[in-house]
């Protein structure tokens, strides 16, 4: 019998920005290898100054949480305020700014567990609404993943990107009882 490491979740901090970038890089490579470049493109986040600054900001925001199997970080969650390009909530909420997992550990339920953790954080703060936005293009598989985790699609939106095609997005919400 083999002992399987238990998935743990811990708060992140300033030293974890490189871990977030590594997770983003592996997810981007996985998507690109499958021809799914609409979400994050093809270039590693770790080579993009804007994404590096974003990872640094997330790591110092107090809203970063890392999932680990043993000593190996296998997922990241960032919660905080909604991004400026989505319709504002009509009530207090917790917003998922980032959810990424290491595709080498697909099937371990990492993303779903991190979303459940975000719901716990929201409840602990007395909030009844958890929202997230995601890539809503192609076959909407990512939207389907969030729906399988208890979210309901609400507002579609588009982010205009100079010199690049518009990015189709979808806001989803999870009402917490």
Coordinates of N, CA and C in Angstrom, one line a residue:
X1 N 0.8 -1.2 0.0 CA 0.0 0.0 0.0 C 0.9 1.2 0.0
X2 N 0.6 2.2 -0.9 CA 1.3 3.4 -1.0 C 0.6 4.5 -0.3
X3 N 1.4 5.3 0.5 CA 0.8 6.5 1.1 C 0.7 7.6 0.1
X4 N -0.5 8.1 -0.1 CA -0.7 9.3 -1.0 C -0.6 10.5 -0.1
X5 N 0.2 11.5 -0.6 CA 0.2 12.8 0.2 C -1.2 13.4 0.2
X6 N -1.5 14.1 1.3 CA -2.8 14.8 1.4 C -2.7 16.2 0.8
X7 N -3.7 16.6 0.1 CA -3.7 18.0 -0.4 C -3.9 19.0 0.8
X8 N -3.0 19.9 0.9 CA -3.0 20.9 1.9 C -3.1 22.3 1.3
X9 N -3.7 23.2 2.0 CA -3.7 24.6 1.5 C -3.2 25.5 2.6
X10 N -2.3 26.4 2.1 CA -1.6 27.3 3.1 C -1.6 28.7 2.5
X11 N -1.6 29.7 3.3 CA -1.5 31.1 2.8 C -0.1 31.3 2.1
X12 N -0.2 32.0 1.0 CA 1.1 32.4 0.3 C 1.6 33.7 0.8
X13 N 2.8 34.0 0.3 CA 3.4 35.2 0.7 C 4.4 35.7 -0.4
X14 N 5.2 36.7 -0.1 CA 6.1 37.3 -1.1 C 7.0 36.3 -1.8
X15 N 7.4 35.3 -1.0 CA 8.4 34.4 -1.6 C 7.7 33.4 -2.6
X16 N 6.4 33.5 -2.8 CA 5.7 32.5 -3.6 C 5.3 33.0 -5.0
X17 N 5.8 34.2 -5.4 CA 5.5 34.7 -6.7 C 6.1 33.8 -7.8
X18 N 7.3 33.3 -7.6 CA 7.9 32.4 -8.6 C 7.1 31.1 -8.7
X19 N 6.5 30.6 -7.6 CA 5.6 29.4 -7.7 C 4.4 29.7 -8.5
X20 N 3.8 30.8 -8.4 CA 2.6 31.2 -9.1 C 3.0 31.3 -10.6
X21 N 4.1 31.9 -10.9 CA 4.5 32.0 -12.3 C 4.8 30.6 -12.9
X22 N 5.4 29.7 -12.1 CA 5.7 28.3 -12.6 C 4.4 27.6 -12.9
X23 N 3.4 27.8 -12.0 CA 2.1 27.1 -12.3 C 1.4 27.7 -13.5
X24 N 1.5 29.0 -13.7 CA 0.9 29.7 -14.9 C 1.7 29.2 -16.1
X25 N 3.0 29.1 -16.1 CA 3.8 28.6 -17.2 C 3.4 27.2 -17.6
X26 N 3.2 26.3 -16.7 CA 2.9 24.9 -17.0 C 1.5 24.8 -17.5
X27 N 0.6 25.6 -17.0 CA -0.8 25.6 -17.5 C -0.9 26.2 -18.9
X28 N -0.1 27.2 -19.2 CA -0.1 27.8 -20.5 C 0.4 26.9 -21.5
X29 N 1.5 26.2 -21.1 CA 2.1 25.2 -22.0 C 1.2 24.0 -22.3
X30 N 0.4 23.6 -21.3 CA -0.5 22.5 -21.4 C -1.7 22.9 -22.4
X31 N -2.2 24.1 -22.2 CA -3.2 24.7 -23.1 C -2.7 24.8 -24.5
X32 N -1.6 25.4 -24.7 CA -1.0 25.6 -26.0 C -0.8 24.3 -26.7
X33 N -0.3 23.3 -26.0 CA -0.1 22.0 -26.6 C -1.3 21.3 -27.2
X34 N -2.5 21.8 -26.7 CA -3.8 21.3 -27.1 C -4.5 22.3 -28.0
X35 N -3.7 23.3 -28.5 CA -4.3 24.2 -29.4 C -5.3 25.2 -28.8
X36 N -5.2 25.3 -27.4 CA -6.2 26.2 -26.7 C -5.4 27.4 -26.3
X37 N -5.1 28.3 -27.2 CA -4.3 29.5 -26.9 C -5.1 30.7 -26.6
X38 N -6.4 30.7 -26.7 CA -7.2 31.8 -26.5 C -7.2 32.3 -25.1
X39 N -7.0 31.4 -24.1 CA -7.1 31.8 -22.7 C -5.9 32.6 -22.3
X40 N -4.7 32.0 -22.4 CA -3.5 32.7 -21.9 C -2.4 32.8 -22.9
X41 N -2.7 32.5 -24.2 CA -1.7 32.7 -25.3 C -0.7 31.5 -25.3
X42 N 0.5 31.8 -25.7 CA 1.5 30.8 -25.8 C 2.8 31.1 -25.1
X43 N 3.0 32.3 -24.7 CA 4.2 32.7 -24.0 C 4.1 32.5 -22.5
X44 N 5.3 32.1 -22.0 CA 5.3 31.9 -20.5 C 5.0 33.1 -19.7
X45 N 4.2 33.0 -18.7 CA 4.0 34.2 -17.8 C 5.3 34.7 -17.2
X46 N 6.3 33.8 -17.0 CA 7.5 34.2 -16.4 C 8.4 35.0 -17.3
X47 N 8.0 35.2 -18.5 CA 8.8 36.1 -19.4 C 8.1 37.3 -19.8
X48 N 6.9 37.6 -19.2 CA 6.1 38.7 -19.4 C 6.2 39.7 -18.2
X49 N 6.8 40.9 -18.4 CA 6.9 41.8 -17.3 C 5.6 42.1 -16.6
X50 N 4.5 42.2 -17.4 CA 3.2 42.5 -16.8 C 2.7 41.4 -15.9
X51 N 2.9 40.1 -16.3 CA 2.5 38.9 -15.5 C 3.4 38.8 -14.3
X52 N 4.7 39.1 -14.4 CA 5.6 39.0 -13.3 C 5.2 40.0 -12.2
X53 N 4.8 41.2 -12.6 CA 4.4 42.2 -11.7 C 3.0 41.8 -11.0
X54 N 2.2 41.2 -11.8 CA 0.9 40.7 -11.3 C 1.1 39.6 -10.3
X55 N 2.0 38.7 -10.5 CA 2.3 37.6 -9.6 C 2.9 38.2 -8.3
X56 N 3.8 39.2 -8.4 CA 4.4 39.8 -7.2 C 3.3 40.5 -6.4
X57 N 2.3 41.1 -7.1 CA 1.2 41.8 -6.4 C 0.3 40.8 -5.7
X58 N 0.0 39.7 -6.4 CA -0.8 38.7 -5.7 C -0.1 38.1 -4.5
X59 N 1.2 37.9 -4.6 CA 2.0 37.2 -3.5 C 2.1 38.1 -2.3
X60 N 1.9 39.4 -2.5 CA 2.0 40.3 -1.3 C 0.6 40.9 -0.9
X61 N -0.5 40.4 -1.6 CA -1.8 40.9 -1.4 C -2.5 40.4 -0.1
X62 N -2.0 39.3 0.4 CA -2.8 38.6 1.5 C -3.9 37.7 1.0
X63 N -4.1 37.6 -0.3 CA -5.1 36.8 -0.8 C -4.7 35.6 -1.6
X64 N -3.4 35.3 -1.5 CA -2.8 34.1 -2.2 C -2.8 32.9 -1.3
X65 N -3.3 31.8 -1.8 CA -3.2 30.5 -1.1 C -2.7 29.5 -2.1
X66 N -1.8 28.6 -1.6 CA -1.2 27.5 -2.4 C -1.7 26.2 -1.9
X67 N -2.0 25.3 -2.9 CA -2.3 23.9 -2.6 C -1.0 23.1 -2.8
X68 N -0.8 22.2 -1.9 CA 0.3 21.3 -2.0 C 0.0 19.9 -1.8
X69 N 0.8 19.0 -2.5 CA 0.8 17.6 -2.2 C 2.2 17.3 -1.6
X70 N 2.2 17.0 -0.4 CA 3.5 16.9 0.3 C 4.2 18.3 0.3
X71 N 5.4 18.3 -0.2 CA 6.1 19.6 -0.3 C 6.0 20.2 -1.7
X72 N 5.2 19.7 -2.5 CA 5.1 20.2 -3.9 C 3.9 21.1 -4.1
X73 N 4.1 22.3 -4.4 CA 3.0 23.2 -4.7 C 2.3 22.8 -6.1
X74 N 1.0 22.5 -6.0 CA 0.3 22.0 -7.2 C -0.9 22.9 -7.6
X75 N -1.1 24.0 -6.9 CA -2.2 24.9 -7.3 C -2.1 26.2 -6.6
X76 N -2.7 27.2 -7.2 CA -2.8 28.5 -6.5 C -4.1 29.2 -6.7
X77 N -4.5 29.9 -5.7 CA -5.8 30.6 -5.6 C -5.5 32.0 -5.1
X78 N -6.1 33.0 -5.8 CA -6.0 34.4 -5.3 C -7.4 34.9 -5.2
X79 N -7.7 35.4 -4.0 CA -9.0 36.0 -3.8 C -8.8 37.5 -3.4
X80 N -9.8 38.3 -3.7 CA -9.8 39.7 -3.3 C -10.9 40.4 -4.0
X81 N -10.7 41.6 -4.5 CA -11.7 42.4 -5.1 C -11.9 42.0 -6.6
X82 N -13.0 42.3 -7.2 CA -13.3 42.0 -8.6 C -12.4 42.9 -9.5
X83 N -12.1 42.3 -10.6 CA -11.3 43.1 -11.6 C -12.2 44.2 -12.2
X84 N -11.5 45.2 -12.8 CA -12.3 46.4 -13.3 C -13.1 46.1 -14.5
X85 N -12.8 45.0 -15.2 CA -13.5 44.8 -16.5 C -14.7 43.9 -16.4
X86 N -15.1 43.6 -15.2 CA -16.4 42.8 -15.0 C -17.4 43.7 -14.4
X87 N -18.7 43.4 -14.6 CA -19.8 44.1 -14.0 C -19.7 44.0 -12.5
X88 N -19.8 45.1 -11.7 CA -19.7 45.1 -10.3 C -20.8 44.3 -9.6
X89 N -20.5 43.7 -8.5 CA -21.5 43.0 -7.7 C -22.5 44.0 -7.1
X90 N -23.7 43.5 -6.8 CA -24.7 44.4 -6.2 C -24.7 44.1 -4.7
X91 N -23.8 43.3 -4.2 CA -23.7 43.0 -2.7 C -22.3 42.7 -2.4
X92 N -21.9 42.7 -1.1 CA -20.5 42.3 -0.8 C -20.2 40.9 -1.2
X93 N -19.0 40.7 -1.7 CA -18.6 39.5 -2.3 C -17.1 39.2 -2.0
X94 N -16.7 38.0 -2.3 CA -15.3 37.6 -2.4 C -15.1 37.2 -3.8
X95 N -14.0 37.6 -4.4 CA -13.8 37.4 -5.9 C -12.6 36.5 -6.1
X96 N -12.7 35.5 -6.9 CA -11.5 34.7 -7.2 C -10.8 35.4 -8.4
X97 N -9.6 35.9 -8.1 CA -8.8 36.5 -9.1 C -7.9 35.6 -9.9
X98 N -7.6 34.4 -9.3 CA -6.8 33.5 -10.0 C -7.1 32.1 -9.5
X99 N -7.2 31.1 -10.4 CA -7.2 29.7 -10.0 C -6.4 29.0 -11.0
X100 N -5.4 28.3 -10.6 CA -4.5 27.6 -11.5 C -4.0 26.3 -10.8
X101 N -3.9 25.2 -11.6 CA -3.4 24.0 -11.0 C -2.4 23.4 -12.0
X102 N -1.5 22.6 -11.4 CA -0.5 21.9 -12.2 C -1.1 20.7 -12.9
X103 N -1.1 20.8 -14.2 CA -1.8 19.7 -15.0 C -1.1 18.4 -14.9
X104 N 0.1 18.3 -14.3 CA 0.7 17.0 -14.1 C 0.0 16.3 -13.0
X105 N -0.9 17.0 -12.2 CA -1.6 16.4 -11.1 C -3.1 16.5 -11.4
X106 N -3.5 16.5 -12.7 CA -4.9 16.5 -13.1 C -5.6 15.2 -12.5
X107 N -6.8 15.4 -12.1 CA -7.6 14.3 -11.5 C -7.5 14.3 -10.0
X108 N -6.7 15.1 -9.4 CA -6.6 15.2 -7.9 C -7.6 16.1 -7.3
X109 N -8.4 16.8 -8.1 CA -9.5 17.7 -7.6 C -8.9 19.0 -7.0
X110 N -7.7 19.4 -7.5 CA -7.0 20.6 -6.9 C -7.9 21.8 -7.1
X111 N -8.3 22.1 -8.3 CA -9.1 23.3 -8.6 C -10.4 23.3 -7.8
X112 N -11.1 22.2 -7.8 CA -12.3 22.2 -7.0 C -12.1 22.4 -5.5
X113 N -11.0 21.8 -5.0 CA -10.7 22.0 -3.6 C -10.4 23.4 -3.3
X114 N -9.6 24.1 -4.2 CA -9.3 25.5 -4.0 C -10.5 26.4 -4.0
X115 N -11.5 26.0 -4.9 CA -12.7 26.8 -4.9 C -13.5 26.6 -3.7
X116 N -13.6 25.4 -3.2 CA -14.3 25.1 -1.9 C -13.6 25.9 -0.8
X117 N -12.3 26.0 -0.8 CA -11.6 26.8 0.2 C -12.0 28.3 0.1
X118 N -12.1 28.8 -1.2 CA -12.5 30.2 -1.4 C -13.9 30.4 -0.8
X119 N -14.8 29.4 -1.0 CA -16.1 29.5 -0.4 C -16.1 29.5 1.1
X120 N -15.2 28.7 1.7 CA -15.0 28.8 3.2 C -14.5 30.1 3.6
X121 N -13.6 30.7 2.9 CA -13.1 32.0 3.3 C -14.2 33.1 3.2
X122 N -15.0 33.0 2.2 CA -16.1 33.9 2.0 C -17.1 33.8 3.2
X123 N -17.5 32.6 3.5 CA -18.4 32.3 4.7 C -17.8 32.8 6.0
X124 N -16.5 32.6 6.2 CA -15.8 33.0 7.4 C -15.9 34.6 7.5
X125 N -15.9 35.2 6.4 CA -16.0 36.7 6.4 C -17.4 37.2 6.4
X126 N -18.4 36.3 6.5 CA -19.8 36.7 6.5 C -20.3 37.1 5.2
X127 N -19.7 36.6 4.1 CA -20.2 36.9 2.7 C -21.0 35.8 2.2
X128 N -22.0 36.2 1.4 CA -22.9 35.2 0.8 C -22.6 35.0 -0.7
X129 N -21.7 35.7 -1.3 CA -21.4 35.6 -2.7 C -20.0 35.4 -3.0
X130 N -19.7 34.4 -3.8 CA -18.3 34.2 -4.4 C -18.4 34.3 -5.9
X131 N -17.6 35.1 -6.5 CA -17.7 35.3 -8.0 C -16.3 35.0 -8.5
X132 N -16.3 34.7 -9.8 CA -15.1 34.4 -10.6 C -15.3 34.8 -12.0
X133 N -14.3 35.1 -12.8 CA -14.5 35.3 -14.2 C -13.4 34.3 -14.9
X134 N -13.8 33.9 -16.1 CA -12.9 33.0 -16.8 C -13.0 33.2 -18.3
X135 N -12.1 32.6 -19.0 CA -12.2 32.5 -20.4 C -13.4 31.9 -20.9
X136 N -14.2 32.6 -21.7 CA -15.5 32.0 -22.1 C -15.5 31.7 -23.6
X137 N -14.3 31.5 -24.2 CA -14.3 31.2 -25.6 C -14.2 29.7 -25.9
X138 N -13.9 29.5 -27.2 CA -13.8 28.1 -27.7 C -15.0 27.3 -27.3
X139 N -14.9 26.2 -26.7 CA -16.0 25.3 -26.3 C -16.6 25.6 -25.0
X140 N -16.1 26.6 -24.3 CA -16.5 27.0 -23.0 C -16.3 25.9 -21.9
X141 N -15.3 25.1 -22.1 CA -14.9 24.0 -21.2 C -14.6 24.6 -19.8
X142 N -14.0 25.7 -19.7 CA -13.6 26.3 -18.4 C -14.9 26.7 -17.7
X143 N -15.8 27.3 -18.4 CA -17.1 27.7 -17.9 C -17.8 26.4 -17.3
X144 N -17.7 25.3 -18.1 CA -18.3 24.1 -17.6 C -17.7 23.6 -16.3
X145 N -16.3 23.7 -16.2 CA -15.7 23.3 -15.0 C -16.2 24.1 -13.8
X146 N -16.3 25.4 -13.9 CA -16.9 26.2 -12.8 C -18.3 25.8 -12.5
X147 N -19.1 25.6 -13.5 CA -20.5 25.2 -13.2 C -20.5 23.8 -12.5
X148 N -19.6 22.9 -12.8 CA -19.5 21.6 -12.1 C -19.1 21.8 -10.6
X149 N -18.6 23.0 -10.3 CA -18.2 23.3 -8.9 C -19.2 24.1 -8.2
X150 N -20.4 24.2 -8.8 CA -21.5 24.9 -8.1 C -21.7 26.4 -8.5
X151 N -21.0 26.9 -9.5 CA -21.1 28.2 -10.0 C -22.2 28.3 -11.1
X152 N -22.8 29.5 -11.2 CA -23.8 29.7 -12.3 C -23.3 30.9 -13.1
X153 N -23.2 30.7 -14.4 CA -22.8 31.7 -15.4 C -23.8 32.9 -15.3
X154 N -23.3 34.1 -15.2 CA -24.1 35.3 -15.2 C -23.8 36.2 -16.3
X155 N -22.8 37.0 -16.2 CA -22.5 38.1 -17.2 C -21.4 37.7 -18.2
X156 N -21.7 37.6 -19.5 CA -20.6 37.5 -20.4 C -20.0 38.9 -20.6
X157 N -18.7 39.0 -21.0 CA -18.1 40.3 -21.2 C -17.0 40.1 -22.2
X158 N -16.4 41.1 -22.8 CA -15.3 41.1 -23.7 C -14.3 42.1 -23.2
X159 N -13.0 41.7 -23.3 CA -11.9 42.6 -23.0 C -11.3 42.9 -24.3
X160 N -11.3 44.2 -24.6 CA -10.6 44.6 -25.8 C -9.1 44.7 -25.5
X161 N -8.3 44.2 -26.5 CA -6.8 44.2 -26.3 C -6.2 44.7 -27.6
X162 N -5.6 45.9 -27.4 CA -5.0 46.5 -28.6 C -4.0 45.6 -29.3
X163 N -4.2 45.5 -30.6 CA -3.3 44.7 -31.4 C -3.5 43.2 -31.4
X164 N -4.5 42.8 -30.6 CA -4.8 41.3 -30.4 C -6.3 41.2 -30.5
X165 N -6.8 39.9 -30.7 CA -8.2 39.7 -30.8 C -8.8 40.0 -29.4
X166 N -10.1 40.4 -29.4 CA -10.8 40.6 -28.1 C -10.8 39.3 -27.3
X167 N -10.9 39.4 -26.0 CA -10.8 38.2 -25.1 C -12.3 38.0 -24.6
X168 N -12.9 36.9 -24.9 CA -14.3 36.6 -24.4 C -14.2 36.1 -23.0
X169 N -15.0 36.7 -22.1 CA -15.0 36.3 -20.7 C -16.4 36.0 -20.2
X170 N -16.4 35.3 -19.1 CA -17.7 34.9 -18.5 C -17.5 35.1 -17.0
X171 N -18.5 35.8 -16.4 CA -18.6 35.9 -14.9 C -19.5 34.8 -14.4
X172 N -19.0 34.2 -13.3 CA -19.9 33.1 -12.7 C -20.0 33.5 -11.2
X173 N -21.1 33.1 -10.6 CA -21.3 33.3 -9.2 C -21.7 32.0 -8.5
X174 N -21.3 32.0 -7.2 CA -21.7 30.9 -6.4 C -22.4 31.5 -5.1
X175 N -23.6 31.3 -4.9 CA -24.3 31.7 -3.7 C -24.1 30.8 -2.6
X176 N -23.6 31.3 -1.5 CA -23.2 30.5 -0.3 C -24.3 30.5 0.7
X177 N -24.8 29.3 1.1 CA -25.8 29.2 2.1 C -25.3 29.0 3.5

